[in-house]
CSV table of C-alpha atoms and ligand atoms in Angstrom, one decimal:
chain,number,residue,atom,x,y,z
A,1,MET,CA,-7.0,-18.6,20.1
A,2,GLU,CA,-9.1,-16.2,18.1
A,3,THR,CA,-12.3,-17.4,16.5
A,4,GLU,CA,-12.1,-18.1,12.8
A,5,ARG,CA,-14.2,-15.7,10.8
A,6,PHE,CA,-15.4,-15.0,7.3
A,7,VAL,CA,-15.0,-11.5,6.1
A,8,ILE,CA,-15.2,-9.9,2.7
A,9,GLY,CA,-12.1,-7.9,1.7
A,10,VAL,CA,-12.5,-5.3,-1.1
A,11,ASP,CA,-9.7,-3.6,-2.9
A,12,ILE,CA,-10.8,-0.7,-5.1
A,13,GLY,CA,-8.2,0.6,-7.6
A,14,GLY,CA,-8.3,2.9,-10.6
A,15,THR,CA,-8.3,-0.1,-13.0
A,16,LYS,CA,-9.8,-3.0,-11.1
A,17,THR,CA,-11.9,-3.8,-8.1
A,18,ALA,CA,-11.1,-7.1,-6.4
A,19,ALA,CA,-13.1,-8.7,-3.7
A,20,ALA,CA,-12.6,-11.9,-1.8
A,21,LEU,CA,-14.4,-13.9,0.9
A,22,VAL,CA,-11.5,-14.6,3.3
A,23,ARG,CA,-11.4,-17.1,6.1
A,24,ALA,CA,-9.0,-15.8,8.8
A,25,ARG,CA,-8.5,-15.3,12.5
A,26,ARG,CA,-8.1,-11.8,13.9
A,27,PRO,CA,-4.3,-11.2,13.7
A,28,ARG,CA,-2.5,-10.8,17.0
A,29,PRO,CA,-0.1,-7.9,16.3
A,30,GLU,CA,1.8,-8.6,19.5
A,31,ARG,CA,3.1,-12.0,18.5
A,32,PRO,CA,6.8,-12.5,17.9
A,33,ALA,CA,8.2,-12.3,14.4
A,34,SER,CA,9.2,-16.0,14.7
A,35,ALA,CA,5.6,-17.1,15.3
A,36,ASP,CA,3.9,-19.1,12.7
A,37,VAL,CA,1.3,-16.9,10.9
A,38,GLU,CA,-1.8,-18.6,9.6
A,39,THR,CA,-2.2,-17.3,6.1
A,40,PRO,CA,-5.8,-16.2,5.5
A,41,GLU,CA,-7.6,-18.5,3.1
A,42,ILE,CA,-9.3,-17.0,0.1
A,43,VAL,CA,-12.6,-19.0,-0.1
A,44,GLU,CA,-14.0,-17.2,-3.1
A,45,ARG,CA,-13.1,-14.2,-5.2
A,46,PHE,CA,-14.6,-11.8,-7.7
A,47,THR,CA,-12.7,-9.2,-9.7
A,48,ALA,CA,-14.1,-6.7,-12.2
A,49,ALA,CA,-12.7,-3.7,-14.1
A,50,THR,CA,-13.5,-0.5,-12.2
A,51,ASP,CA,-16.1,1.5,-14.1
A,52,THR,CA,-14.8,5.1,-13.8
A,53,SER,CA,-17.4,6.6,-16.2
A,54,SER,CA,-19.3,8.2,-13.3
A,55,PRO,CA,-19.3,8.1,-9.5
A,56,GLU,CA,-22.6,6.1,-9.6
A,57,ALA,CA,-21.1,3.5,-11.9
A,58,THR,CA,-18.0,3.1,-9.7
A,59,VAL,CA,-20.2,2.6,-6.6
A,60,ARG,CA,-22.5,0.2,-8.5
A,61,GLY,CA,-19.4,-1.9,-9.4
A,62,ILE,CA,-18.3,-2.0,-5.8
A,63,VAL,CA,-21.7,-3.0,-4.5
A,64,ASP,CA,-21.9,-5.7,-7.2
A,65,CYS,CA,-18.6,-7.2,-6.1
A,66,VAL,CA,-19.8,-7.5,-2.5
A,67,ALA,CA,-23.2,-8.8,-3.7
A,68,ARG,CA,-21.6,-11.7,-5.7
A,69,LEU,CA,-19.7,-12.9,-2.6
A,70,ARG,CA,-22.8,-12.7,-0.5
A,71,GLN,CA,-24.5,-15.2,-2.7
A,72,GLY,CA,-22.1,-18.0,-1.8
A,73,PRO,CA,-22.8,-20.8,0.6
A,74,VAL,CA,-20.8,-19.2,3.4
A,75,ALA,CA,-22.1,-16.1,5.2
A,76,ALA,CA,-19.7,-13.2,5.6
A,77,GLN,CA,-19.6,-11.5,9.0
A,78,ALA,CA,-18.1,-8.1,8.0
A,79,VAL,CA,-16.8,-6.1,5.1
A,80,GLY,CA,-13.4,-4.4,4.9
A,81,VAL,CA,-12.6,-2.0,2.1
A,82,GLY,CA,-9.4,-0.4,0.9
A,83,VAL,CA,-9.9,2.4,-1.7
A,84,ALA,CA,-7.3,4.3,-3.7
A,85,SER,CA,-8.6,7.6,-2.3
A,86,MET,CA,-8.2,10.0,0.6
A,87,VAL,CA,-10.4,8.6,3.3
A,88,ASP,CA,-11.9,10.1,6.4
A,89,PHE,CA,-11.6,7.0,8.5
A,90,ALA,CA,-13.8,8.0,11.4
A,91,ALA,CA,-16.6,9.1,9.2
A,92,GLY,CA,-16.2,6.3,6.7
A,93,ARG,CA,-16.2,8.7,3.8
A,94,VAL,CA,-14.1,8.9,0.6
A,95,ILE,CA,-12.9,12.6,0.6
A,96,GLU,CA,-11.3,12.7,-2.9
A,97,SER,CA,-9.5,10.5,-5.4
A,98,VAL,CA,-7.1,10.9,-8.2
A,99,ASN,CA,-7.8,7.8,-10.3
A,100,LEU,CA,-11.4,7.3,-9.3
A,101,PRO,CA,-14.4,9.6,-9.7
A,102,LEU,CA,-15.2,9.3,-6.0
A,103,ALA,CA,-15.3,12.5,-4.0
A,104,ASP,CA,-17.3,13.1,-0.8
A,105,VAL,CA,-19.0,9.6,-0.8
A,106,ALA,CA,-20.3,8.0,2.4
A,107,LEU,CA,-19.1,4.6,1.2
A,108,ARG,CA,-19.1,2.8,4.5
A,109,ASP,CA,-22.7,3.8,5.4
A,110,LEU,CA,-23.8,3.1,1.8
A,111,LEU,CA,-22.4,-0.5,2.0
A,112,TYR,CA,-23.8,-1.0,5.5
A,113,ARG,CA,-27.3,0.0,4.4
A,114,ARG,CA,-27.1,-2.3,1.4
A,115,PHE,CA,-25.7,-5.4,3.1
A,116,SER,CA,-26.4,-4.9,6.9
A,117,LEU,CA,-22.9,-6.1,7.7
A,118,PRO,CA,-20.4,-4.2,9.9
A,119,THR,CA,-18.2,-2.3,7.4
A,120,VAL,CA,-15.0,-0.4,7.6
A,121,ILE,CA,-13.2,1.6,4.9
A,122,ASP,CA,-9.7,3.0,4.7
A,123,ASN,CA,-7.1,4.3,2.2
A,124,ASP,CA,-5.6,1.4,0.2
A,125,ALA,CA,-2.0,2.2,1.3
A,126,ASN,CA,-3.0,2.0,4.9
A,127,VAL,CA,-4.8,-1.3,4.2
A,128,ALA,CA,-1.7,-2.7,2.5
A,129,ALA,CA,0.4,-1.7,5.6
A,130,LEU,CA,-2.2,-3.4,7.9
A,131,GLY,CA,-2.1,-6.6,5.7
A,132,GLU,CA,1.7,-6.8,5.9
A,133,TRP,CA,1.7,-6.1,9.6
A,134,ALA,CA,-1.0,-8.8,10.3
A,135,TYR,CA,0.1,-11.5,7.9
A,136,GLY,CA,3.2,-10.5,6.0
A,137,ALA,CA,6.7,-8.9,6.4
A,138,GLY,CA,5.6,-6.9,9.5
A,139,VAL,CA,4.6,-9.8,11.8
A,140,GLY,CA,6.0,-9.1,15.2
A,141,ALA,CA,6.7,-5.4,14.7
A,142,ARG,CA,5.1,-2.9,17.0
A,143,ASP,CA,6.3,0.1,15.0
A,144,MET,CA,6.4,-0.3,11.3
A,145,ILE,CA,6.1,1.9,8.2
A,146,MET,CA,5.1,0.6,4.8
A,147,LEU,CA,5.6,2.5,1.6
A,148,THR,CA,3.8,1.4,-1.6
A,149,LEU,CA,5.6,2.4,-4.7
A,150,GLY,CA,3.0,2.3,-7.5
A,151,THR,CA,1.7,4.9,-9.9
A,152,GLY,CA,2.0,7.2,-6.9
A,153,VAL,CA,3.6,6.6,-3.5
A,154,GLY,CA,1.3,5.6,-0.7
A,155,GLY,CA,2.1,4.8,2.9
A,156,GLY,CA,0.8,3.4,6.2
A,157,ILE,CA,2.2,3.8,9.7
A,158,VAL,CA,1.8,1.4,12.6
A,159,SER,CA,2.8,3.0,15.8
A,160,GLY,CA,2.9,1.3,19.2
A,161,GLY,CA,0.9,-1.6,17.8
A,162,ARG,CA,-1.9,0.6,16.4
A,163,PRO,CA,-2.5,2.0,12.9
A,164,LEU,CA,-1.7,5.8,13.1
A,165,ARG,CA,-4.5,7.7,11.4
A,166,GLY,CA,-4.2,11.3,12.5
A,167,PHE,CA,-6.8,13.9,13.3
A,168,SER,CA,-8.8,13.5,10.1
A,169,GLY,CA,-7.9,9.9,9.3
A,170,ALA,CA,-5.7,10.9,6.5
A,171,ALA,CA,-2.3,10.3,8.1
A,172,GLY,CA,0.3,8.3,6.2
A,173,GLU,CA,0.4,10.2,2.9
A,174,LEU,CA,4.1,9.4,2.8
A,175,GLY,CA,4.4,10.0,-0.9
A,176,HIS,CA,4.1,13.7,-0.1
A,177,LEU,CA,7.1,13.8,2.2
A,178,ILE,CA,9.1,16.7,0.7
A,179,ILE,CA,12.7,15.7,-0.1
A,180,ASP,CA,13.6,18.7,-2.1
A,181,MET,CA,12.1,22.1,-1.4
A,182,ASP,CA,12.8,23.4,-4.9
A,183,GLY,CA,12.3,20.0,-6.6
A,184,VAL,CA,10.0,19.0,-9.4
A,185,LYS,CA,6.3,19.7,-9.2
A,186,CYS,CA,4.4,16.9,-7.5
A,187,PRO,CA,2.5,15.0,-10.2
A,188,ALA,CA,-0.4,14.1,-7.9
A,189,ASN,CA,-3.4,16.2,-6.7
A,190,CYS,CA,-1.0,18.1,-4.4
A,191,PRO,CA,0.1,21.7,-4.4
A,192,SER,CA,3.7,21.0,-3.5
A,193,TRP,CA,7.1,20.5,-5.2
A,194,GLY,CA,9.8,17.9,-4.5
A,195,CYS,CA,7.6,15.3,-2.9
A,196,LEU,CA,9.0,11.7,-2.6
A,197,GLU,CA,6.3,10.6,-5.1
A,198,ALA,CA,7.9,12.8,-7.8
A,199,TYR,CA,11.1,10.7,-7.5
A,200,ALA,CA,10.2,7.2,-6.4
A,201,ALA,CA,6.8,6.4,-7.9
A,202,GLY,CA,6.6,4.0,-10.9
A,203,SER,CA,5.8,6.9,-13.2
A,204,ALA,CA,8.8,8.9,-12.0
A,205,MET,CA,11.0,5.9,-12.6
A,206,GLY,CA,9.7,5.7,-16.1
A,207,ALA,CA,10.4,9.3,-16.7
A,208,ALA,CA,13.9,9.0,-15.4
A,209,ALA,CA,14.4,5.9,-17.6
A,210,ARG,CA,13.3,7.8,-20.7
A,211,ALA,CA,15.7,10.7,-19.9
A,212,ALA,CA,18.6,8.1,-19.4
A,213,ALA,CA,17.6,6.5,-22.7
A,214,GLU,CA,18.0,9.8,-24.5
A,215,GLN,CA,21.3,10.6,-22.8
A,216,GLU,CA,22.8,7.1,-23.4
A,217,PRO,CA,21.5,5.9,-26.8
A,218,PHE,CA,23.9,2.9,-26.8
A,219,SER,CA,22.6,1.6,-23.4
A,220,GLY,CA,20.0,-1.1,-23.2
A,221,LEU,CA,17.5,1.6,-22.3
A,222,GLY,CA,18.6,3.7,-25.3
A,223,ARG,CA,18.3,0.8,-27.7
A,224,ALA,CA,14.9,-0.2,-26.4
A,225,SER,CA,13.7,3.4,-26.8
A,226,ALA,CA,15.2,3.6,-30.4
A,227,ALA,CA,13.4,0.3,-31.2
A,228,GLY,CA,10.1,2.0,-30.3
A,229,ARG,CA,9.4,0.1,-27.1
A,230,SER,CA,7.6,1.9,-24.4
A,231,VAL,CA,10.2,2.8,-21.8
A,232,ASP,CA,8.4,2.6,-18.4
A,233,GLY,CA,9.1,1.5,-14.9
A,234,ARG,CA,8.5,-2.1,-15.8
A,235,LEU,CA,11.0,-2.2,-18.6
A,236,LEU,CA,13.4,-0.3,-16.5
A,237,THR,CA,13.3,-2.9,-13.8
A,238,ARG,CA,13.7,-5.7,-16.3
A,239,LEU,CA,16.7,-4.1,-18.0
A,240,ALA,CA,18.3,-3.4,-14.6
A,241,ARG,CA,17.8,-7.0,-13.6
A,242,GLU,CA,19.5,-8.1,-16.9
A,243,GLY,CA,22.5,-5.9,-16.0
A,244,ASP,CA,22.1,-2.8,-18.2
A,245,ALA,CA,24.3,-0.2,-16.5
A,246,ALA,CA,22.1,2.7,-17.5
A,247,ALA,CA,19.0,1.1,-16.1
A,248,ILE,CA,20.8,0.1,-12.9
A,249,ARG,CA,21.9,3.7,-12.4
A,250,VAL,CA,18.3,4.9,-12.6
A,251,VAL,CA,17.1,2.3,-10.2
A,252,GLU,CA,20.0,3.1,-7.8
A,253,ARG,CA,19.2,6.8,-7.9
A,254,THR,CA,15.6,6.0,-7.2
A,255,GLY,CA,16.7,3.9,-4.2
A,256,GLU,CA,18.7,6.8,-2.9
A,257,TYR,CA,15.7,9.1,-3.1
A,258,LEU,CA,13.7,6.5,-1.3
A,259,GLY,CA,16.5,6.2,1.3
A,260,VAL,CA,16.4,9.9,2.0
A,261,GLY,CA,12.7,9.7,2.6
A,262,LEU,CA,13.1,6.8,5.0
A,263,VAL,CA,15.8,8.7,6.9
A,264,SER,CA,13.2,11.5,7.7
A,265,LEU,CA,10.5,9.0,8.5
A,266,SER,CA,12.8,7.1,10.9
A,267,ASN,CA,13.9,10.3,12.6
A,268,ILE,CA,10.2,11.2,13.2
A,269,PHE,CA,8.5,7.9,13.9
A,270,ASP,CA,11.3,5.6,15.0
A,271,PRO,CA,10.0,2.4,13.4
A,272,GLU,CA,11.8,-0.9,13.7
A,273,LEU,CA,11.0,-1.9,10.2
A,274,PHE,CA,10.3,-0.4,6.8
A,275,VAL,CA,8.3,-2.5,4.3
A,276,ILE,CA,8.5,-1.5,0.7
A,277,GLY,CA,5.8,-2.8,-1.7
A,278,GLY,CA,4.0,-2.0,-4.9
A,279,GLY,CA,4.8,-2.7,-8.5
A,280,ALA,CA,7.7,-0.3,-8.6
A,281,ALA,CA,9.3,-2.2,-5.8
A,282,ALA,CA,9.8,-5.2,-8.1
A,283,ALA,CA,13.4,-4.3,-8.5
A,284,GLY,CA,14.0,-5.7,-5.0
A,285,ASP,CA,17.5,-5.3,-3.7
A,286,LEU,CA,18.6,-3.3,-6.7
A,287,LEU,CA,16.3,-0.6,-5.3
A,288,LEU,CA,16.6,-1.4,-1.6
A,289,GLU,CA,20.4,-1.7,-1.3
A,290,PRO,CA,21.0,2.0,-2.3
A,291,ALA,CA,18.2,3.0,0.1
A,292,ARG,CA,19.9,1.0,2.9
A,293,ARG,CA,23.2,2.6,2.1
A,294,VAL,CA,21.8,6.1,2.4
A,295,PHE,CA,19.9,5.1,5.5
A,296,ALA,CA,23.1,3.7,7.2
A,297,THR,CA,24.9,7.0,6.6
A,298,ARG,CA,22.2,9.6,7.2
A,299,ALA,CA,19.7,8.3,9.8
A,300,LEU,CA,20.2,9.1,13.5
A,301,ARG,CA,21.4,6.5,16.0
A,302,PRO,CA,20.3,4.1,17.2
A,303,ALA,CA,17.9,3.6,14.3
A,304,ARG,CA,20.5,3.6,11.6
A,305,ASP,CA,22.2,0.6,13.1
A,306,ARG,CA,19.2,-1.6,13.5
A,307,VAL,CA,16.2,-0.6,11.3
A,308,ARG,CA,15.4,-3.2,8.7
A,309,ILE,CA,14.3,-2.2,5.2
A,310,VAL,CA,12.6,-5.2,3.5
A,311,SER,CA,10.3,-6.1,0.6
A,312,ALA,CA,6.6,-6.7,1.1
A,313,ALA,CA,5.8,-10.4,1.6
A,314,LEU,CA,2.1,-10.6,0.5
A,315,GLY,CA,1.7,-11.2,-3.2
A,316,PRO,CA,-1.0,-10.2,-5.6
A,317,GLU,CA,-3.7,-10.9,-2.9
A,318,ALA,CA,-2.3,-8.2,-0.7
A,319,GLY,CA,-5.2,-5.8,-1.3
A,320,VAL,CA,-8.0,-8.1,-0.4
A,321,VAL,CA,-6.1,-9.8,2.4
A,322,GLY,CA,-5.2,-6.3,3.9
A,323,ALA,CA,-8.9,-5.3,3.6
A,324,ALA,CA,-9.9,-8.4,5.5
A,325,ALA,CA,-7.2,-7.7,8.1
A,326,LEU,CA,-8.7,-4.2,8.5
A,327,ALA,CA,-12.2,-5.6,9.1
A,328,LEU,CA,-10.9,-8.1,11.6
A,329,LEU,CA,-8.8,-5.6,13.5
A,330,GLU,CA,-11.4,-2.8,13.6
A,331,LEU,CA,-14.7,-4.7,13.9
A,332,PHE,CA,-13.8,-7.6,16.2
A,333,PRO,CA,-12.0,-6.1,19.2
A,334,PRO,CA,-9.9,-8.7,21.1
A,335,GLY,CA,-11.6,-10.7,23.8
A,336,ARG,CA,-15.1,-10.4,22.3
A,337,SER,CA,-16.2,-13.8,20.9
A,338,ALA,CA,-18.8,-14.8,18.4
B,401,ZN,ZN1,3.0,15.9,-3.2
């Protein structure tokens, strides 16, 4: 049995920074899916709006979150950080970000110098994947891919029981999988066209919903738009769940784009499981069933007959729990005690 440890998990997003002191054991990725998984316990938490007015302000906010949790009665043993940025994992550096003013910041060393605790940082989508793998929908899988459908599309790959990070630590940018060479311009900080993100992110779903509202003024989407409501991914999901045919068609089309992306990922990485998370995945099976249908007809055998496509299982704590899992997996190698 692994030793119980206290680690600080930090989840740095474009709008909020969440940190939690988590009590957990190092996850055993090799355990069967049927095994009972001890859910990490959140002992204490601190959340603040991310100050994006300057790089210094953002870093100050991050340091402040960790400092608050260091004041509690329980001493943390390590810090794990997930950040919504491109990360050079080996160097512990933030390379660049879209929604944060962080570029070329040695965040790991900066936090280590400040708190003298072993620290590890990674991209937030990788961290989400590790969290699901350790404690959520991915328990028992040796080969798993997670896609996070949020403002953009992020991803994380677990291959042969190890997170796959690539040469520069930036692997898993699955939102930039090209699904249409001549497709729409990628909305992110990316020079390409036709990336999955341009079709399956929450913002893309919102844009498709607005187009449908215009084309079908008598649909639920059309009426909501005419009434002056903001037609975005969230409203789209709600109307689809209420049965609005136009909204359902938009969600289904999004699910098909997602399915096409999963086909390519399956043919390359051969995972046993895809986990789909993020706010835009709230449509659940309305989104996943069309993805499964596309997958069942277009992926290669044997994957197409046995790969599972499921929703993420960790709830709103996924970011901090994933960051804690990252710290436990990376900083406490198996077999080393205390
Ligand atoms: Zn792109």
